[in-house]
PDB file of C-alpha atoms in Angstrom:
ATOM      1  CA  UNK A   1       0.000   0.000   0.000  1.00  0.00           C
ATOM      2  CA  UNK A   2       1.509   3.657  -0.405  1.00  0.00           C
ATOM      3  CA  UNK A   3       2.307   6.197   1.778  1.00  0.00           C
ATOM      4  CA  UNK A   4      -1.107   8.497   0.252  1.00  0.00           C
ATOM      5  CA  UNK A   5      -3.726   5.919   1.049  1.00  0.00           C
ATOM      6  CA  UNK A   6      -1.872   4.387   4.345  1.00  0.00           C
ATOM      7  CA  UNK A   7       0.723   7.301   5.985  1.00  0.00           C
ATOM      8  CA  UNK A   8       0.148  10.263   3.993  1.00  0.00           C
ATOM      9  CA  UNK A   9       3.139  12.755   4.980  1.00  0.00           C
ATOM     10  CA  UNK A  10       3.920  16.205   4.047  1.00  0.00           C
ATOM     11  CA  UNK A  11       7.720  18.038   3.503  1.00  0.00           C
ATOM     12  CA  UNK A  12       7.872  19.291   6.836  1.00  0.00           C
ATOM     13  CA  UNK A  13      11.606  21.507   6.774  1.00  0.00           C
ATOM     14  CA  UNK A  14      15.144  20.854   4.810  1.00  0.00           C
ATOM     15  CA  UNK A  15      18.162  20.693   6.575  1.00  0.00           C
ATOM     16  CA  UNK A  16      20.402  22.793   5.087  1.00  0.00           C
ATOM     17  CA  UNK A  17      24.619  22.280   4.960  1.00  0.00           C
ATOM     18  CA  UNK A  18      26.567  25.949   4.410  1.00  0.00           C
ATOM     19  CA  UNK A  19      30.192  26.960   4.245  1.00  0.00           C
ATOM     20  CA  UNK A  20      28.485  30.723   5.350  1.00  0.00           C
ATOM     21  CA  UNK A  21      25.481  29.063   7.831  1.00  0.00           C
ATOM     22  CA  UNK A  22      25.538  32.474   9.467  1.00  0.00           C
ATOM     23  CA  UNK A  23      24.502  34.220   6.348  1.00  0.00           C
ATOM     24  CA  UNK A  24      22.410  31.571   4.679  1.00  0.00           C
ATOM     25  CA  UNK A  25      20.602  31.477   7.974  1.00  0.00           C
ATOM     26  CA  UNK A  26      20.197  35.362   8.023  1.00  0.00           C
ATOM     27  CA  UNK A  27      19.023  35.431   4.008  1.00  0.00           C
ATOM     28  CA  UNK A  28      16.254  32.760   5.710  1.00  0.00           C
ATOM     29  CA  UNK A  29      14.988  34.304   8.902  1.00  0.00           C
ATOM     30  CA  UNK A  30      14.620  37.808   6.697  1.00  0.00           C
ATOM     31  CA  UNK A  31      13.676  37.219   3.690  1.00  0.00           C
ATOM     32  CA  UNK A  32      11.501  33.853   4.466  1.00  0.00           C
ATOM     33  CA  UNK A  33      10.248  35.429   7.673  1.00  0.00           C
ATOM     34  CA  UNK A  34      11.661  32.612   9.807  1.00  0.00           C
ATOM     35  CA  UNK A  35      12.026  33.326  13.928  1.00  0.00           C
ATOM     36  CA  UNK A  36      16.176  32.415  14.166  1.00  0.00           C
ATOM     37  CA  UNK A  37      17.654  30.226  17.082  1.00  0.00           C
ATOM     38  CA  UNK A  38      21.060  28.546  17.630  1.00  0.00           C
ATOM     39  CA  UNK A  39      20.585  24.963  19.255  1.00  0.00           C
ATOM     40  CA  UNK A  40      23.640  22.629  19.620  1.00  0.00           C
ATOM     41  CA  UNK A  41      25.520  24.482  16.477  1.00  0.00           C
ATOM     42  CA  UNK A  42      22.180  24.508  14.231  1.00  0.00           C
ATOM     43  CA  UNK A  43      20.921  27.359  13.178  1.00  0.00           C
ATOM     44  CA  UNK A  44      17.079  26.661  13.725  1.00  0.00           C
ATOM     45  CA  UNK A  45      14.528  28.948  11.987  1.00  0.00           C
ATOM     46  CA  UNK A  46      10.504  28.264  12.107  1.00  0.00           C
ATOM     47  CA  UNK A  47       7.566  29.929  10.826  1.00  0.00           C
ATOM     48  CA  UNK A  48       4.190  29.273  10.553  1.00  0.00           C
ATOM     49  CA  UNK A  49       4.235  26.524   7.575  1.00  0.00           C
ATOM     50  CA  UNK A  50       8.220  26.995   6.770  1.00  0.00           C
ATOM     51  CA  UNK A  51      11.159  25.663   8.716  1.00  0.00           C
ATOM     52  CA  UNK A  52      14.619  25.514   7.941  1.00  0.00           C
ATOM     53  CA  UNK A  53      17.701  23.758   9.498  1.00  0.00           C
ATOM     54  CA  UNK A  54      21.050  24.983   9.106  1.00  0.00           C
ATOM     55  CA  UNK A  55      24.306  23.928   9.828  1.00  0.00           C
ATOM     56  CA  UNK A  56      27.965  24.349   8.801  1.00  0.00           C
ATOM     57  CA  UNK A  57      29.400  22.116   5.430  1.00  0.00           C
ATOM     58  CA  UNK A  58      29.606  22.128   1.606  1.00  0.00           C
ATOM     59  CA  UNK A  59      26.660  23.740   0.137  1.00  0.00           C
ATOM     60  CA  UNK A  60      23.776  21.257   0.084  1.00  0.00           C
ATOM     61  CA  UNK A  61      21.165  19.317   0.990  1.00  0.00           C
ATOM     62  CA  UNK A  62      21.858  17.184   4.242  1.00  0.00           C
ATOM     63  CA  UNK A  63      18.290  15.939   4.498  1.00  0.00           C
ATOM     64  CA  UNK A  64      14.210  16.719   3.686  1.00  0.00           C
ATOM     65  CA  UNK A  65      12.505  16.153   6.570  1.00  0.00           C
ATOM     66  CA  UNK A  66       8.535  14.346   6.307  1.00  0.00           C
ATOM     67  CA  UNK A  67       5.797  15.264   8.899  1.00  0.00           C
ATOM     68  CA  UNK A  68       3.251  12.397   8.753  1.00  0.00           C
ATOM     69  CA  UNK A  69      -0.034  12.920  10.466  1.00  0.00           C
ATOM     70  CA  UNK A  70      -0.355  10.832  14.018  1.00  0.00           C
ATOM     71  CA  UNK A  71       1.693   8.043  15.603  1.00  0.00           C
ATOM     72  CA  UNK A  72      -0.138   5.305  14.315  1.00  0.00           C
ATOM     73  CA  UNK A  73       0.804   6.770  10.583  1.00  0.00           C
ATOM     74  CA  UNK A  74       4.180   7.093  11.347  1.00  0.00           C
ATOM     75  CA  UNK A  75       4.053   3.592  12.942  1.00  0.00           C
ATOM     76  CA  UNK A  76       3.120   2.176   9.745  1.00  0.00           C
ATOM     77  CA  UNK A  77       5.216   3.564   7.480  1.00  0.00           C
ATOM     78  CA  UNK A  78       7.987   1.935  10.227  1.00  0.00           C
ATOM     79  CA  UNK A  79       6.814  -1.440   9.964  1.00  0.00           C
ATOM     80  CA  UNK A  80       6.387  -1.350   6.183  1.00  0.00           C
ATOM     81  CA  UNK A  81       9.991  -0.052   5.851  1.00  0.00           C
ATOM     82  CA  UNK A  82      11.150  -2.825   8.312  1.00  0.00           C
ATOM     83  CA  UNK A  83       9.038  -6.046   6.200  1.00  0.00           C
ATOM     84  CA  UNK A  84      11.396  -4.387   2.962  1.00  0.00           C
ATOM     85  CA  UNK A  85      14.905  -4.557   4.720  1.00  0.00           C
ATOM     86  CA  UNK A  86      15.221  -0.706   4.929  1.00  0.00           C
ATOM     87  CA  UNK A  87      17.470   0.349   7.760  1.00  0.00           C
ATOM     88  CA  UNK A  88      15.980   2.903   9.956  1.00  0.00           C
ATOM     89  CA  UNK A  89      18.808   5.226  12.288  1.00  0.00           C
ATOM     90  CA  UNK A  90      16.846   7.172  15.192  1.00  0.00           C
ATOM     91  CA  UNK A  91      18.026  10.799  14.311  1.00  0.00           C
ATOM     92  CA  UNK A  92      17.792  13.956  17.133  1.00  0.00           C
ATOM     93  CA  UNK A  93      16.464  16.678  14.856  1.00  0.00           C
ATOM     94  CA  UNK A  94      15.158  19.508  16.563  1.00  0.00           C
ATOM     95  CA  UNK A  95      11.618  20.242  14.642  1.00  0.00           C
ATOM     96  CA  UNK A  96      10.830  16.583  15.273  1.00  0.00           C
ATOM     97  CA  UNK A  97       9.583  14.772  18.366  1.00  0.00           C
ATOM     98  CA  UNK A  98      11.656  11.919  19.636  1.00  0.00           C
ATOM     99  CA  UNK A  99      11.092   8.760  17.079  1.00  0.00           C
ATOM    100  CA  UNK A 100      11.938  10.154  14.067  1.00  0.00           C
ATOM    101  CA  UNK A 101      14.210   8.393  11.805  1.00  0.00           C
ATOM    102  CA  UNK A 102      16.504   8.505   8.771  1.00  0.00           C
ATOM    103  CA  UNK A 103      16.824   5.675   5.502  1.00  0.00           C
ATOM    104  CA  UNK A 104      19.468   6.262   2.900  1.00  0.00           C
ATOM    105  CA  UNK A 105      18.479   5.810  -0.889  1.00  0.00           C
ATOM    106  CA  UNK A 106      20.741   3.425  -3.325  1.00  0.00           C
ATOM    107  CA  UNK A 107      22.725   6.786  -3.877  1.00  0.00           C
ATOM    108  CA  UNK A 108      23.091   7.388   0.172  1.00  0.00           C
ATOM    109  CA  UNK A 109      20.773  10.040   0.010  1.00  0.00           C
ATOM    110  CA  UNK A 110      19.075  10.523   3.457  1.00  0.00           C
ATOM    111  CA  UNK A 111      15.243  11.151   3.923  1.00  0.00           C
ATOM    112  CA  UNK A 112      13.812  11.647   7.646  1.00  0.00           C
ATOM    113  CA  UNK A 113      10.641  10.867   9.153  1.00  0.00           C
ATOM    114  CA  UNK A 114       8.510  11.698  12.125  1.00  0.00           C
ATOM    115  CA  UNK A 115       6.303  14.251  13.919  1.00  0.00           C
ATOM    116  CA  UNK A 116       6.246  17.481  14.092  1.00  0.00           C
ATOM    117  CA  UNK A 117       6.958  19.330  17.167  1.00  0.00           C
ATOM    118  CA  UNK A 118       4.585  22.226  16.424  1.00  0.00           C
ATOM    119  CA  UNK A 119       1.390  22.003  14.367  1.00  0.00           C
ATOM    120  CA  UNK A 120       1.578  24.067  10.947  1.00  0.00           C
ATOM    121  CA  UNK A 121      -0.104  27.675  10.934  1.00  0.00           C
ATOM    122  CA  UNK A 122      -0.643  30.469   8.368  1.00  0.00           C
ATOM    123  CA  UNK A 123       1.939  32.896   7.933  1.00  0.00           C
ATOM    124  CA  UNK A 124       1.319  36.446   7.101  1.00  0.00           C
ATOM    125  CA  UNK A 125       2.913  35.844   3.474  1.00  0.00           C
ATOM    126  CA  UNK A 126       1.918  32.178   2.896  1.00  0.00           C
ATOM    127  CA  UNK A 127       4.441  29.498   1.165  1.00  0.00           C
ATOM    128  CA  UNK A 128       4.020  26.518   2.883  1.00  0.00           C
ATOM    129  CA  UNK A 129       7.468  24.422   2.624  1.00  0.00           C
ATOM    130  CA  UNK A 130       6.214  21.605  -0.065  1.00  0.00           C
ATOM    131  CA  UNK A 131       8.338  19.660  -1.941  1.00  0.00           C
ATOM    132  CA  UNK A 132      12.028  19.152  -2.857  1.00  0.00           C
ATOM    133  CA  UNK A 133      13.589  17.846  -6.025  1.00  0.00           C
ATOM    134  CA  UNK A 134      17.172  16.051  -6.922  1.00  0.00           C
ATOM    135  CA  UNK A 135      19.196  15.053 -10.053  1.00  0.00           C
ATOM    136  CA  UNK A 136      20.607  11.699  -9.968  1.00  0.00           C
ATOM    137  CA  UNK A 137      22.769   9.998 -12.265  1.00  0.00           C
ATOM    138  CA  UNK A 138      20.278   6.687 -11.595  1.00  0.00           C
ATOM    139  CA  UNK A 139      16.433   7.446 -11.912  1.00  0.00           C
ATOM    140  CA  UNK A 140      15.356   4.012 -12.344  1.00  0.00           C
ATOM    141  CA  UNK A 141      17.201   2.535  -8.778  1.00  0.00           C
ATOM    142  CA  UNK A 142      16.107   5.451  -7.205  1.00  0.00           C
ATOM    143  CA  UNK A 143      12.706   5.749  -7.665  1.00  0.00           C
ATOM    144  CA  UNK A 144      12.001   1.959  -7.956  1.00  0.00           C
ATOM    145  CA  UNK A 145      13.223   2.487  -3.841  1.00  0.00           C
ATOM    146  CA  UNK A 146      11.085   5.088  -2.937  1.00  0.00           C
ATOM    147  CA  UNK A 147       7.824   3.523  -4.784  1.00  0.00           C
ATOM    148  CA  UNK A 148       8.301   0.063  -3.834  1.00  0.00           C
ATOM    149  CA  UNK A 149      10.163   0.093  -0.391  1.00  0.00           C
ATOM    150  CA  UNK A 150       8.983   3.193   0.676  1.00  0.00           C
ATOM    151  CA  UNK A 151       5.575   3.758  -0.466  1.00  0.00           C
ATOM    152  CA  UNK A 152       5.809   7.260  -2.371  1.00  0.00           C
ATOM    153  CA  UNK A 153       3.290   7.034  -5.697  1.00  0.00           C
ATOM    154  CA  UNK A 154       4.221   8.366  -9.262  1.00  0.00           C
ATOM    155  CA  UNK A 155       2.049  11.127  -9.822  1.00  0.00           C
ATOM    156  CA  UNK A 156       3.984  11.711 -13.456  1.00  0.00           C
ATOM    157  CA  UNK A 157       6.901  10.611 -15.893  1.00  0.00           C
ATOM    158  CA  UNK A 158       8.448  12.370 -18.523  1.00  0.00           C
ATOM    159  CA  UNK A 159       9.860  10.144 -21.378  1.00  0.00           C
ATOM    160  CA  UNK A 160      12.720  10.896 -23.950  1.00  0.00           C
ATOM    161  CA  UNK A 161      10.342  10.477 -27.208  1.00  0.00           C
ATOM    162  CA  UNK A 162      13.223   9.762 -29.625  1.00  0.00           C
ATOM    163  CA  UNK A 163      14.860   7.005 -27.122  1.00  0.00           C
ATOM    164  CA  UNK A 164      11.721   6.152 -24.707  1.00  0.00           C
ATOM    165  CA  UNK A 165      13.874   6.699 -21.918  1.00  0.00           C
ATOM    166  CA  UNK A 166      12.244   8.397 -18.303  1.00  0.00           C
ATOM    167  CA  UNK A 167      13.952  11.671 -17.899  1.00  0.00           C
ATOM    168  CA  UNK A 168      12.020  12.663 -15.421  1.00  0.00           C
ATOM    169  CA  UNK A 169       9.548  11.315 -12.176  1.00  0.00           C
ATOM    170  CA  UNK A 170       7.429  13.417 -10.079  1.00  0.00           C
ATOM    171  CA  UNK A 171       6.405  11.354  -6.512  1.00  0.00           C
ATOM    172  CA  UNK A 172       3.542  12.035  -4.268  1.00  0.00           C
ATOM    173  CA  UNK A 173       3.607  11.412  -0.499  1.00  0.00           C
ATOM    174  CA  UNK A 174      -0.331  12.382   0.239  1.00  0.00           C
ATOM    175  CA  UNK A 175      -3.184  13.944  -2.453  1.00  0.00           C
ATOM    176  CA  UNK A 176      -1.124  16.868  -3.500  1.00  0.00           C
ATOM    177  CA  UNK A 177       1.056  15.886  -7.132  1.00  0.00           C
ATOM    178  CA  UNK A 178       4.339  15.910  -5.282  1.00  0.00           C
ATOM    179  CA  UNK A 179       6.480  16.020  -2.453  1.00  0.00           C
ATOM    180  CA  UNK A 180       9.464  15.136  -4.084  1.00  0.00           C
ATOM    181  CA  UNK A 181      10.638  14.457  -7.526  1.00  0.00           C
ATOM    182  CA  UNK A 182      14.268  13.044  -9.739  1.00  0.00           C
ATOM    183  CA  UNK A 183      15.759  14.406 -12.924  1.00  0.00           C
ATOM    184  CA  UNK A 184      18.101  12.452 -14.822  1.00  0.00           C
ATOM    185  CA  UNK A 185      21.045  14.008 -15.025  1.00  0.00           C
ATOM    186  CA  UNK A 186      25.134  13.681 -15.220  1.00  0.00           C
ATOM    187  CA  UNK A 187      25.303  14.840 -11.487  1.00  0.00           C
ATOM    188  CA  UNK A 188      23.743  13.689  -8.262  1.00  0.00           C
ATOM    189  CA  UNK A 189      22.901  17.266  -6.821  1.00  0.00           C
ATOM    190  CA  UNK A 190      19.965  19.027  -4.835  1.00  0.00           C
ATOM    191  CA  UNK A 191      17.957  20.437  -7.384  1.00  0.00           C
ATOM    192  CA  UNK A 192      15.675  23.001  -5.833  1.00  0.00           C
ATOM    193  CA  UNK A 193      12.570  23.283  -3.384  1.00  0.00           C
ATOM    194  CA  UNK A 194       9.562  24.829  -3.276  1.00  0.00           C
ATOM    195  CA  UNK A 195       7.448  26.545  -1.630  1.00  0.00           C
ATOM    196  CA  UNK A 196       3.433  26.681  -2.347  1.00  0.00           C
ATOM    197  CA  UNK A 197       1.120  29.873  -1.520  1.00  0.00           C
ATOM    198  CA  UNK A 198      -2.140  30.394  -2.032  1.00  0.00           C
ATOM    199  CA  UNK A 199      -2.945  32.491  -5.704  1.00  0.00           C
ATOM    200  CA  UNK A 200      -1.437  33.832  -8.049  1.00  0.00           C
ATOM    201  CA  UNK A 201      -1.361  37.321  -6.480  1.00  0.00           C
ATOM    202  CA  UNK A 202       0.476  36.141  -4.079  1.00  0.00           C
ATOM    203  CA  UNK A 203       3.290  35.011  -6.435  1.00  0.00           C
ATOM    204  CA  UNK A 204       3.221  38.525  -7.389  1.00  0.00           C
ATOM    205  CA  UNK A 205       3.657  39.545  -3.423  1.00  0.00           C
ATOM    206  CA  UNK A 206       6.447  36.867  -3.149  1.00  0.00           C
ATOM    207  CA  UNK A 207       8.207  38.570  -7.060  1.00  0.00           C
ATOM    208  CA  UNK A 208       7.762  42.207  -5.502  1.00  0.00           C
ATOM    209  CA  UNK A 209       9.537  40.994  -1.960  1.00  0.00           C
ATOM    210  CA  UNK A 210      12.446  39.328  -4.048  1.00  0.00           C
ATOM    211  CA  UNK A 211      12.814  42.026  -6.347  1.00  0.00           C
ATOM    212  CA  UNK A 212      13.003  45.231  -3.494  1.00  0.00           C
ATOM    213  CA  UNK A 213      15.927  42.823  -2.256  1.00  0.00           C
ATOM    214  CA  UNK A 214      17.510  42.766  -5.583  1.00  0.00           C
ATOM    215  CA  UNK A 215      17.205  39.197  -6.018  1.00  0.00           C
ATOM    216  CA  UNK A 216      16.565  38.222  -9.784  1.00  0.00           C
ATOM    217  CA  UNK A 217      13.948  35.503 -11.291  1.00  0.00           C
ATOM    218  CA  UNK A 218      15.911  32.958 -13.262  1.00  0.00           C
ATOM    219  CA  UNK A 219      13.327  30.552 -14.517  1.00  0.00           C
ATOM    220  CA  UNK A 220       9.828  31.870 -14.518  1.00  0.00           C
ATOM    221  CA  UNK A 221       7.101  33.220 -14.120  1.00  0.00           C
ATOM    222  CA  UNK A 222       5.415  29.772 -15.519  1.00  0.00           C
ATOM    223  CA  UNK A 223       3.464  27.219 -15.555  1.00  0.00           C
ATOM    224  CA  UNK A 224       4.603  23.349 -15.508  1.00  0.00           C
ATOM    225  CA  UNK A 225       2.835  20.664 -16.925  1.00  0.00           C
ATOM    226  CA  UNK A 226       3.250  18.185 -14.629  1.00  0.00           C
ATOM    227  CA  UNK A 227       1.028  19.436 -11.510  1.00  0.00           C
ATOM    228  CA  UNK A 228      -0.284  22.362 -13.346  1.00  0.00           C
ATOM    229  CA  UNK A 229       1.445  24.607 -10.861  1.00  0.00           C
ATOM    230  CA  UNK A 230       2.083  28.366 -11.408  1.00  0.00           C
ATOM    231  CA  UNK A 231       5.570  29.081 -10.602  1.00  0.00           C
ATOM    232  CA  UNK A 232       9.042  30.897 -10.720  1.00  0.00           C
ATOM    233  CA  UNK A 233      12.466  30.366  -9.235  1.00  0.00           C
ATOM    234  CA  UNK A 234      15.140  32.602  -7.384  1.00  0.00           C
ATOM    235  CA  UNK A 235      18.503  31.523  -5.768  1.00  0.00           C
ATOM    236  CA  UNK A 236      19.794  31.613  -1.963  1.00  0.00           C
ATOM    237  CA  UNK A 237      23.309  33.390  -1.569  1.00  0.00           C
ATOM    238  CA  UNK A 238      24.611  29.679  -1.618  1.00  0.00           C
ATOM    239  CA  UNK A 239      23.726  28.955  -5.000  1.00  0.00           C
ATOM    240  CA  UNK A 240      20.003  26.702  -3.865  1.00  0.00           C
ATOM    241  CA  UNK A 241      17.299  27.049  -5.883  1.00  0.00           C
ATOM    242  CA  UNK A 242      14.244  28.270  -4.585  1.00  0.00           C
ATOM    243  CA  UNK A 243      10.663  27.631  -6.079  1.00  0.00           C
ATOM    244  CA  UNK A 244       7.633  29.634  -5.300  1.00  0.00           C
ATOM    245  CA  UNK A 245       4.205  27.843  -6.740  1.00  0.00           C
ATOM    246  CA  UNK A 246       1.013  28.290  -6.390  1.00  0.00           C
ATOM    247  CA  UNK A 247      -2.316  25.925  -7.894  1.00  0.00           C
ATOM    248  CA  UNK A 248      -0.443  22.490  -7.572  1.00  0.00           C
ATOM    249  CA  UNK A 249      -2.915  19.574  -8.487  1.00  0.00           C
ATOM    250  CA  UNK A 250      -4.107  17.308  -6.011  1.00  0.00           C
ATOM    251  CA  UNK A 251      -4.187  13.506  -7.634  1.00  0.00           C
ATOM    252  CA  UNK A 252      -6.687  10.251  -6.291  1.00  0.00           C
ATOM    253  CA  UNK A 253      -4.665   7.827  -4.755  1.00  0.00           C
ATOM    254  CA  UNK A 254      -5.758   5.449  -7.578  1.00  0.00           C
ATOM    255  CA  UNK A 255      -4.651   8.043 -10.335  1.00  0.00           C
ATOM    256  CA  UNK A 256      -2.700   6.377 -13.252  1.00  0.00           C
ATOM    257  CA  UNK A 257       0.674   7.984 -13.708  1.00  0.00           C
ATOM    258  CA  UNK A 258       0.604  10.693 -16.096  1.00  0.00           C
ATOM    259  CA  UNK A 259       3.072  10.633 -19.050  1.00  0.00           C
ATOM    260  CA  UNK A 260       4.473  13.675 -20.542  1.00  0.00           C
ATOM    261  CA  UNK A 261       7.126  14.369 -23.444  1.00  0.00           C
ATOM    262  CA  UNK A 262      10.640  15.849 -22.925  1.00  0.00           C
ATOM    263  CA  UNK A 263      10.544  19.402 -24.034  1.00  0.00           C
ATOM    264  CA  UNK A 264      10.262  23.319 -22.822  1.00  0.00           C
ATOM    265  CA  UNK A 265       6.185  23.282 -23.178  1.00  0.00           C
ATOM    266  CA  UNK A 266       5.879  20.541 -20.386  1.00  0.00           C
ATOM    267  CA  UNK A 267       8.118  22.446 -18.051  1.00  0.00           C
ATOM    268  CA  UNK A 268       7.377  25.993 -18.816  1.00  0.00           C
ATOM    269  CA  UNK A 269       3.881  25.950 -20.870  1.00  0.00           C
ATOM    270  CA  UNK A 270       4.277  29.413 -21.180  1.00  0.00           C
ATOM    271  CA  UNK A 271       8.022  29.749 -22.439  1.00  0.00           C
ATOM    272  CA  UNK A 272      11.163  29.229 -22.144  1.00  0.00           C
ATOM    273  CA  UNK A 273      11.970  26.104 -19.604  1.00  0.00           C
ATOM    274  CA  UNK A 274      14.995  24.774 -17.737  1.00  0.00           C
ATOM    275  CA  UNK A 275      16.266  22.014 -19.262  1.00  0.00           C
ATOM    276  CA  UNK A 276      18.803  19.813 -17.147  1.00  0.00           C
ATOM    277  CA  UNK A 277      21.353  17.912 -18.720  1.00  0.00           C
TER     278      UNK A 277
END
């Protein structure tokens, strides 16, 4: 069974790695409007439906971190990680109560899982921290171990046309189209992650904030394909790419996957897109 119709979970917070953590941590608690704290060398910064982790290391990615719903959800996503071999390590993360746990992907990627500390609330400029996206150098292996030892669902594929091959795989963790998602591509790297609001006025709110503080759009303002979601991107002073989206779909848990060709128009229906290579 998967994670949407048995432990739905939700992108809770990222935990960040920085060779600057001071400044990457101020860029979040302004600009983000995140309250700041230092706990045991980790910068700590929580909003109402954004949270951020941040600690000192090359630029990166150290971990997403999943919220599911109640014990009894997190319980089962446990035990059906346990009946498929996965190794489980108990992990002390500050925005999660005690319980929470990390699995490594075939690539050694880390995911965590748990509860939240603090119930999500609105913020006065909502973006609710929702999903997170990779390249990796080996789709197949890696999503084949998130759909079938995990429980994530494919929402969406895009497919080479000329060779057939699946560029790209969008997963779902709960109704909404994804949580997290895997381009091909000749690195393994953090990709970007997003945050969704509301409308599309506020995507205008969120443009006018970035641009007062100078900071340019690089891909954007769009619309994807896959998940229908307005969008646009902006970077962190590390270099991490930051999504804001609004409209995302919402998908039945017995939803075939979608299928979608390799080009500009199913990344950026309105233009130009991003294409990784």
């Amino acid at each position: 069974m998967s994670m949407q119709s048995q432990s739905p979970a939700q992108l809770h917070h990222l935990h960040i790695t920085s060779p600057a953590p001071d400044a990457l941590a101020r860029f979040y608690g302004q600009h983000m409007d995140l309250h700041a704290s230092l706990e045991q060398e980790r910068h700590v910064l929580r909003g109402g439906s954004r949270a951020v982790v941040i600690s000192a290391g090359p630029a990166g990615l150290a971990y997403p971190a999943y919220a599911l719903r109640d014990a009894a959800a997190l319980d089962i996503l446990a035990a059906r990680l346990a009946r498929n071999g996965v190794a489980m390590q108990a992990i002390d993360d500050p925005l999660l109560h005690a319980g929470a746990f990390s699995i490594a992907d075939p690539q050694g990627r880390e995911t965590v899982y748990g509860l939240a500390r603090v119930a999500r609330h609105a913020d006065a400029l909502p973006a609710r921290l929702q999903h997170t996206v990779f390249q990796t150098t080996q789709l197949d292996e890696v999503v084949r171990f998130y759909t079938e030892q995990v429980g994530f669902t494919i929402s969406d594929e895009v497919i080479n046309e000329d060779s057939g091959q699946v560029m790209v795989v969008f997963l779902r963790s709960d109704d909404e189209h994804h949580s997290l998602a895997f381009f091909r591509g000749s690195r393994n790297e953090w990709d970007h992650h997003c945050y969704e609001t509301d409308e599309w006025n506020n995507i205008r709110d969120w443009g006018d904030r970035f641009a007062r503080l100078r900071i340019p759009i690089f891909f954007g303002p769009g619309r994807h394909g896959p998940g229908n979601n307005l969008f646009f991107m902006v970077t962190d002073p590390d270099g991490n790419r930051l999504e804001i989206s609004a409209e995302i779909d919402r998908v039945a848990a017995d939803a075939a996957p979608g299928v979608w060709p390799h080009n500009e128009y199913t990344l950026n229906s309105w233009g130009r897109a991003w294409i990784r290579t």
